[in-house]
Amino acid sequence: MIDTLIKNAMTITVDDRRRVFMDGAIAIHEGRIVEVGPADAVAGRYEAATVIDGGGMIAMPGMVNCHFHLPQVLMRGVNDNTDAMHKLKHYIWPIQGHYDEEDALISARLGLLEMIKSGTTAFISTGLHPRYGIDAIAEAIIDSGMRAAISKYVMDISAYALDASAIHKGLWETGAESMQQARALIEKWHGAANGRLQAWFSPRSVGGCSVELLREVSRLAAEYGVGITAHWAEVQNNVDYTLEKYNMLPAAFAESVGLLGPNVTFAHGIYFTDGEIDLLGQTRTNICHCPVCNTKLAMGVARVPQLLAKGANVCLGNDGVPVNNTADMFREMRTALLIHRNNDMNPEYPTAAEAIEMATINGAKALMVADRVGSLEAGKQADIILIDTRKPHLYPVYDPVSIVAWAANGSDVDSVLIDGAVVMRDRTVLTMDEAKVLGEAQARSHKILDQAGVKPNLVWPLL
Ligand SMILES: [Zn+2]
């Protein structure tokens, strides 16, 4: 007797052979996949406590969102019409700089709920700050059932690139404080919940960290065996900064402080040159592409086809909700396909294969759990989503791979399993009180703006 059997689902495995079973079955026991294959061969072999009929559904690995800001979810749509730096300095940082622990927790819960409901099973949450109440957020993630790497911002300079006092005062920390708390986070939470939760370092962007601090992060991350995530080469002033201050391009600067390699995930990575792309490929550094954010904020186009060709591991992320405005990884896949085809005037590349790989197995590599999740294979943990195709915008189904990359939305996800546990069934999240999360988020939305003295940027008057 096994715990769960999913049968009769179109099954996209993303295994080494990229097998797709048009009538597939997945046997799950004690959190792990026991067998995946054709339903007529697999389903009859097992008696299961729970049988999920996957008829009309596509089963695939859960999405891995490799760049997300849990505390920013309450800022959805606060300002849709400025560039990245203006938004950070005048909206995001002042609002976060006034947050209390309840504000951040309610934001985090809304983000967790949205990710689960749109088929994301794992994520990397970039920089947390002590004023957010990090322990309560860690507990909320564990309770939600999601898999995640959370990270603590470290900094010893209050600048962003060449802007000397860009970071809001409410977010300043000393090097000693921020490192001590990052270490405490790792020692308390890394590996919790059967390894579902990891704890990493997150250096504030270039300009916020001294060379000494970055070297210490590199050394300690290796010692603890944890990851590092940071925004890197996201806007032109990042390049100006490393050139002016260190006479190096961003990737060379990262190398000089030990910040390249498979345990490093850089968000955005738009401004890398050919030589830097070679270096990122050779070191198997992870680049988290954020196509919706980059397009919305007119930041430029990350050189994803070149990065993939040179061996860098490119994954996908939403970034913050105020720059996106959702956490829907299907929209991320589709935007990546659209912008790179148009940018390179190439209707043949990238394809659905690259989009799905970036959203699943490549994300699992960045999260450093590709041996455990990211594909549907015997021995891996069962992080699985079911997409209900029985809708006009998804019919007819010639190829489920095309449906997922080109037509489906997060709202088409019917069920979510993480570590074999059913977290969402028939679009009802079983680990969270959805109405309560939404109610609390709406109630907090004006409070967080009022306390920061920020008004939403409206395009039309609200009467
Ligand atoms: Zn970000």
XYZ file of C-alpha atoms and ligand atoms in Angstrom:
464
model
C 0.000 0.000 0.000
C 1.411 3.348 -1.054
C 0.280 6.786 0.083
C -0.810 8.369 -3.213
C -1.340 7.401 -6.822
C -1.925 9.990 -9.532
C -3.292 8.268 -12.619
C -4.412 9.090 -16.151
C -2.606 12.453 -16.217
C -0.639 13.757 -19.196
C 2.738 13.643 -17.452
C 5.651 15.930 -18.309
C 8.581 14.418 -16.416
C 11.503 16.765 -17.306
C 13.672 13.696 -16.620
C 16.975 13.142 -18.467
C 15.139 11.850 -21.542
C 12.431 14.524 -21.258
C 9.744 11.845 -21.450
C 6.119 12.898 -21.708
C 3.442 10.244 -21.042
C 0.113 11.100 -22.631
C -1.610 8.746 -20.170
C 0.724 8.623 -17.201
C 0.722 7.595 -13.568
C 2.855 8.630 -10.602
C 3.176 6.447 -7.498
C 4.134 8.309 -4.298
C 5.083 6.955 -0.888
C 6.461 8.705 2.193
C 6.949 11.931 0.272
C 8.863 10.390 -2.601
C 8.069 9.325 -6.118
C 8.256 5.532 -6.305
C 7.546 5.162 -10.015
C 6.499 7.264 -13.019
C 5.375 5.789 -16.312
C 2.463 4.855 -18.551
C -0.749 4.477 -16.519
C -1.511 1.040 -17.936
C 1.830 -0.254 -16.672
C 2.175 1.648 -13.386
C -1.317 2.150 -11.987
C -2.163 -1.541 -11.668
C 0.949 -2.257 -9.625
C -0.044 -0.177 -6.611
C -2.804 0.040 -4.095
C -2.924 3.562 -2.735
C -4.534 5.204 0.285
C -5.344 8.211 -1.910
C -5.989 7.996 -5.634
C -6.028 11.230 -7.626
C -7.743 10.982 -10.987
C -5.622 13.052 -13.350
C -8.010 12.754 -16.295
C -7.895 15.965 -18.334
C -4.947 17.172 -16.285
C -1.271 17.767 -16.995
C 1.075 16.609 -14.227
C 4.485 18.234 -14.110
C 7.164 19.270 -11.604
C 6.217 22.266 -9.472
C 7.532 25.648 -10.540
C 10.626 27.007 -8.780
C 10.572 30.780 -8.377
C 14.209 31.750 -7.885
C 13.792 35.413 -7.033
C 10.991 36.641 -4.822
C 10.555 39.283 -2.140
C 8.048 38.016 0.434
C 7.761 41.384 2.254
C 6.841 43.258 -0.943
C 3.619 41.426 -1.759
C 1.457 44.030 -0.001
C 2.762 46.659 -2.467
C 1.033 45.254 -5.536
C 0.251 48.096 -7.930
C 1.418 50.891 -5.616
C 3.373 52.432 -8.472
C 3.449 50.909 -11.942
C 5.120 53.704 -13.870
C 8.654 54.458 -12.740
C 12.074 52.926 -13.174
C 13.659 50.503 -10.735
C 15.714 53.015 -8.737
C 12.891 55.524 -8.330
C 10.543 52.789 -7.212
C 13.048 51.447 -4.690
C 13.974 54.827 -3.211
C 10.539 56.419 -3.072
C 8.174 53.481 -2.600
C 9.591 50.070 -1.729
C 12.369 50.986 0.717
C 10.432 53.686 2.637
C 7.447 51.351 2.980
C 9.616 48.431 4.101
C 11.627 50.743 6.337
C 8.455 51.361 8.353
C 7.275 47.749 8.456
C 6.529 46.012 11.715
C 6.586 42.245 12.088
C 2.858 41.876 11.466
C 3.067 43.850 8.205
C 5.812 41.576 6.898
C 4.116 38.386 8.043
C 0.820 39.301 6.363
C 2.727 40.150 3.183
C 4.589 36.842 3.331
C 1.387 34.842 3.849
C -0.240 36.501 0.844
C 2.819 35.651 -1.244
C 2.828 32.030 -0.114
C -0.866 31.701 -0.914
C -0.447 33.253 -4.355
C 2.532 31.045 -5.198
C 0.765 27.833 -4.191
C -2.377 28.797 -6.109
C -0.339 29.429 -9.266
C 1.679 26.212 -9.141
C 4.908 27.299 -7.493
C 6.205 24.706 -5.057
C 9.614 26.173 -4.180
C 11.210 29.598 -4.093
C 14.236 31.651 -3.130
C 13.241 34.609 -0.975
C 15.856 37.284 -1.231
C 16.952 39.448 1.704
C 15.010 39.547 4.924
C 15.531 42.173 7.624
C 15.148 41.794 11.417
C 12.228 44.248 11.464
C 10.246 41.706 9.422
C 10.267 39.125 12.214
C 12.247 36.471 10.399
C 11.369 33.542 12.674
C 7.622 34.043 12.178
C 8.134 34.144 8.395
C 10.180 30.931 8.528
C 7.392 29.275 10.509
C 4.760 30.536 8.053
C 6.686 29.001 5.146
C 6.972 25.662 6.930
C 3.270 25.721 7.842
C 2.310 26.546 4.233
C 4.003 23.345 3.077
C 6.248 25.134 0.575
C 9.925 24.479 -0.101
C 12.151 27.548 0.135
C 15.515 29.131 0.683
C 15.141 32.251 2.777
C 18.045 34.613 3.106
C 19.157 37.397 5.362
C 20.416 40.654 3.902
C 23.972 41.490 4.911
C 25.413 44.981 4.464
C 27.925 47.380 5.947
C 27.368 50.453 3.738
C 24.064 52.332 3.344
C 24.622 52.971 -0.374
C 23.200 51.516 -3.558
C 25.884 51.593 -6.258
C 27.164 55.201 -6.418
C 24.181 56.654 -4.518
C 25.699 57.110 -1.054
C 22.588 57.045 1.137
C 20.058 55.260 -1.031
C 18.930 52.645 1.470
C 16.151 53.829 3.773
C 17.299 54.384 7.377
C 14.760 51.902 8.662
C 16.654 49.171 6.791
C 20.238 50.062 7.767
C 22.312 47.481 9.558
C 25.978 47.332 10.507
C 28.219 44.645 9.085
C 28.584 42.984 12.479
C 24.825 42.998 13.193
C 23.770 41.784 9.786
C 26.351 38.990 9.695
C 25.564 37.864 13.219
C 21.877 37.636 12.358
C 22.549 35.871 9.080
C 24.562 33.266 10.952
C 21.831 32.917 13.559
C 19.236 32.432 10.790
C 21.306 29.698 9.153
C 22.078 27.936 12.420
C 18.418 27.954 13.465
C 16.586 27.245 10.219
C 18.841 25.685 7.585
C 17.573 22.170 6.881
C 14.363 22.537 8.905
C 11.163 20.654 8.014
C 12.873 17.635 6.472
C 15.115 19.959 4.443
C 12.196 21.916 2.970
C 13.606 25.132 4.406
C 17.093 26.389 3.668
C 18.723 29.561 5.001
C 21.202 31.522 2.894
C 23.156 34.764 2.723
C 21.899 37.708 0.687
C 24.399 40.547 0.224
C 22.697 43.872 -0.420
C 23.373 44.935 -3.969
C 26.715 46.304 -5.054
C 27.505 49.415 -3.076
C 25.901 48.050 0.095
C 28.734 45.679 0.966
C 32.476 46.160 1.392
C 34.928 43.774 -0.267
C 35.776 42.373 3.161
C 32.124 41.627 3.913
C 31.573 39.904 0.555
C 34.668 37.744 1.064
C 33.400 36.775 4.505
C 30.012 35.816 3.001
C 31.741 33.636 0.408
C 33.870 31.929 3.061
C 30.999 31.336 5.483
C 28.596 30.103 2.793
C 31.147 27.430 1.853
C 31.639 26.565 5.516
C 27.910 26.203 6.185
C 27.211 24.624 2.771
C 24.532 27.209 1.975
C 23.687 29.403 -0.987
C 24.139 33.086 -1.696
C 21.695 35.237 -3.622
C 22.043 38.853 -4.691
C 20.855 41.330 -7.273
C 23.705 41.674 -9.775
C 24.185 43.648 -12.987
C 20.508 44.591 -12.866
C 20.823 48.243 -13.866
C 23.554 50.231 -15.606
C 24.661 51.907 -12.385
C 25.801 48.505 -11.061
C 28.313 48.366 -13.914
C 29.321 52.013 -13.398
C 29.913 51.286 -9.731
C 32.220 48.266 -10.072
C 34.111 49.949 -12.914
C 34.601 53.223 -11.054
C 35.352 51.762 -7.659
C 37.202 48.532 -8.525
C 38.012 48.903 -12.226
C 36.208 45.638 -12.915
C 33.004 44.575 -14.627
C 30.363 43.085 -12.284
C 31.171 39.401 -12.956
C 34.918 39.932 -12.549
C 34.264 41.828 -9.338
C 32.087 38.953 -8.118
C 34.879 36.509 -8.939
C 37.414 38.645 -7.067
C 35.373 38.326 -3.853
C 34.504 34.643 -4.307
C 30.921 35.155 -5.428
C 30.716 32.909 -8.495
C 29.733 29.247 -8.596
C 26.865 26.789 -8.371
C 25.875 28.022 -4.894
C 25.402 31.618 -6.133
C 22.165 32.904 -7.711
C 22.260 36.367 -9.220
C 18.927 38.030 -9.887
C 18.475 39.813 -13.240
C 22.021 39.740 -14.698
C 21.037 42.023 -17.560
C 24.280 43.881 -18.200
C 26.794 41.063 -18.604
C 29.245 41.283 -21.508
C 30.492 38.359 -23.645
C 33.554 37.846 -21.445
C 31.446 37.871 -18.305
C 28.990 35.385 -19.805
C 31.936 33.035 -20.492
C 32.982 33.357 -16.860
C 29.455 32.737 -15.558
C 29.187 29.648 -17.759
C 32.564 28.257 -16.720
C 31.707 28.672 -13.043
C 28.137 27.296 -13.468
C 26.760 30.353 -11.737
C 22.959 30.636 -11.579
C 21.301 33.607 -13.228
C 17.692 34.231 -12.265
C 15.973 35.813 -15.217
C 13.010 38.042 -14.280
C 11.446 38.813 -17.663
C 8.163 40.390 -16.541
C 9.893 42.780 -14.142
C 12.619 43.616 -16.661
C 10.079 44.360 -19.360
C 7.702 46.334 -17.145
C 10.499 48.533 -15.823
C 12.204 48.851 -19.228
C 15.449 47.605 -17.669
C 16.819 45.980 -20.809
C 16.973 42.379 -21.963
C 19.084 39.807 -20.137
C 21.186 37.809 -22.591
C 19.488 34.511 -21.815
C 20.197 32.614 -25.073
C 23.898 33.498 -24.738
C 23.996 32.571 -21.031
C 22.363 29.206 -21.738
C 24.691 28.551 -24.669
C 27.734 29.160 -22.472
C 26.561 26.842 -19.687
C 25.288 29.246 -17.075
C 22.259 27.882 -15.255
C 19.401 30.241 -16.110
C 16.289 29.979 -13.964
C 13.212 32.189 -13.619
C 11.820 34.479 -10.943
C 9.081 37.010 -10.375
C 11.122 39.507 -8.329
C 8.872 41.688 -6.195
C 5.142 42.000 -6.700
C 5.424 45.833 -7.022
C 7.593 45.344 -10.113
C 5.683 42.470 -11.718
C 2.649 42.502 -10.513
C 1.968 38.827 -9.822
C 3.796 35.707 -8.733
C 2.594 33.671 -11.723
C 5.487 31.639 -13.107
C 3.489 30.696 -16.218
C 3.461 34.370 -17.157
C 7.213 34.436 -16.498
C 7.808 31.504 -18.874
C 5.696 33.067 -21.588
C 7.276 36.504 -21.292
C 10.739 34.957 -21.501
C 9.774 33.188 -24.730
C 8.233 36.312 -26.221
C 10.954 38.829 -25.409
C 13.905 36.695 -26.495
C 12.302 35.637 -29.758
C 11.505 39.220 -30.586
C 14.821 40.559 -29.338
C 16.794 38.115 -31.494
C 14.246 38.187 -34.357
C 14.230 34.386 -34.069
C 10.856 32.572 -34.114
C 12.533 29.209 -33.440
C 14.309 29.863 -30.153
C 13.833 29.720 -27.229
C 11.150 27.024 -27.217
C 8.729 25.586 -24.690
C 11.572 23.259 -23.656
C 13.810 26.092 -22.464
C 10.906 27.829 -20.731
C 9.820 24.740 -18.777
C 13.406 23.769 -17.951
C 14.150 27.251 -16.610
C 11.004 27.141 -14.475
C 11.592 23.642 -13.065
C 14.881 21.710 -13.213
C 17.095 24.786 -13.618
C 15.337 26.398 -10.672
C 15.935 23.275 -8.612
C 19.655 23.502 -9.477
C 19.775 27.114 -8.310
C 18.021 26.090 -5.105
C 20.694 23.363 -4.802
C 18.073 20.600 -4.606
C 18.146 19.218 -8.152
C 18.929 15.781 -6.706
C 15.615 15.970 -4.797
C 13.125 17.916 -6.955
C 12.769 19.673 -10.337
C 11.665 16.605 -12.307
C 9.315 13.665 -11.883
C 11.554 10.649 -11.368
C 11.645 7.682 -9.008
C 13.548 8.606 -5.858
C 12.817 12.323 -5.988
C 10.550 14.136 -3.560
C 7.019 14.500 -4.929
C 6.718 18.212 -5.766
C 4.020 17.962 -8.422
C 1.373 20.237 -9.900
C -1.744 19.266 -11.823
C -3.041 21.655 -14.487
C -6.685 21.310 -15.519
C -6.799 21.590 -19.307
C -10.589 21.253 -19.660
C -11.080 24.885 -20.618
C -11.550 26.689 -23.937
C -8.193 28.478 -23.820
C -6.364 25.152 -23.363
C -8.281 22.984 -25.862
C -7.554 20.973 -27.934
C -4.426 19.387 -26.482
C -2.036 18.176 -29.171
C 1.038 18.620 -26.990
C 0.862 19.266 -23.230
C 4.331 20.857 -23.386
C 2.990 23.556 -25.693
C -0.075 24.060 -23.487
C 2.069 24.643 -20.389
C 4.528 27.073 -21.963
C 2.289 28.970 -24.347
C -1.317 28.842 -23.134
C -1.791 27.977 -19.466
C -1.927 30.422 -16.562
C -1.287 29.967 -12.873
C -5.036 29.983 -12.280
C -5.314 26.770 -14.324
C -3.408 24.836 -11.639
C -5.863 22.503 -9.928
C -3.743 20.656 -7.376
C -0.319 20.978 -5.748
C 1.732 18.355 -3.915
C 4.934 19.216 -2.063
C 7.049 16.510 -0.431
C 4.162 14.210 -1.293
C 1.696 16.190 0.820
C -1.399 17.565 -0.895
C -1.151 21.327 -0.341
C -3.901 22.340 -2.800
C -6.755 20.206 -4.159
C -9.471 21.402 -6.559
C -7.990 24.933 -6.158
C -8.519 24.951 -2.395
C -5.334 25.489 -0.402
C -5.392 23.087 2.522
C -2.584 24.637 4.557
C -3.817 28.212 4.819
C -7.064 30.057 5.548
C -7.442 31.836 2.211
C -10.211 34.240 3.247
C -8.268 35.270 6.351
C -5.065 35.897 4.370
C -6.917 38.065 1.837
C -8.822 39.963 4.523
C -5.683 40.737 6.504
C -3.826 41.843 3.370
C -6.531 44.280 2.336
C -6.814 45.656 5.864
C -3.043 46.239 6.037
C -2.649 47.778 2.604
C -3.476 51.367 3.546
C -1.836 51.108 6.951
C 1.572 50.375 5.425
C 1.295 53.350 3.058
C 0.072 55.711 5.782
C 2.881 54.855 8.186
C 5.474 55.455 5.437
C 3.800 58.657 4.162
C 3.504 57.164 0.651
C 0.560 57.535 -1.695
C -0.238 55.125 -4.528
C 0.621 56.439 -7.975
C -2.728 56.485 -9.769
C -3.220 56.962 -13.501
C -6.921 57.860 -13.170
C -8.697 59.417 -10.192
C -10.414 57.013 -7.808
C -13.819 58.533 -7.048
Zn 14.607 41.758 -6.485
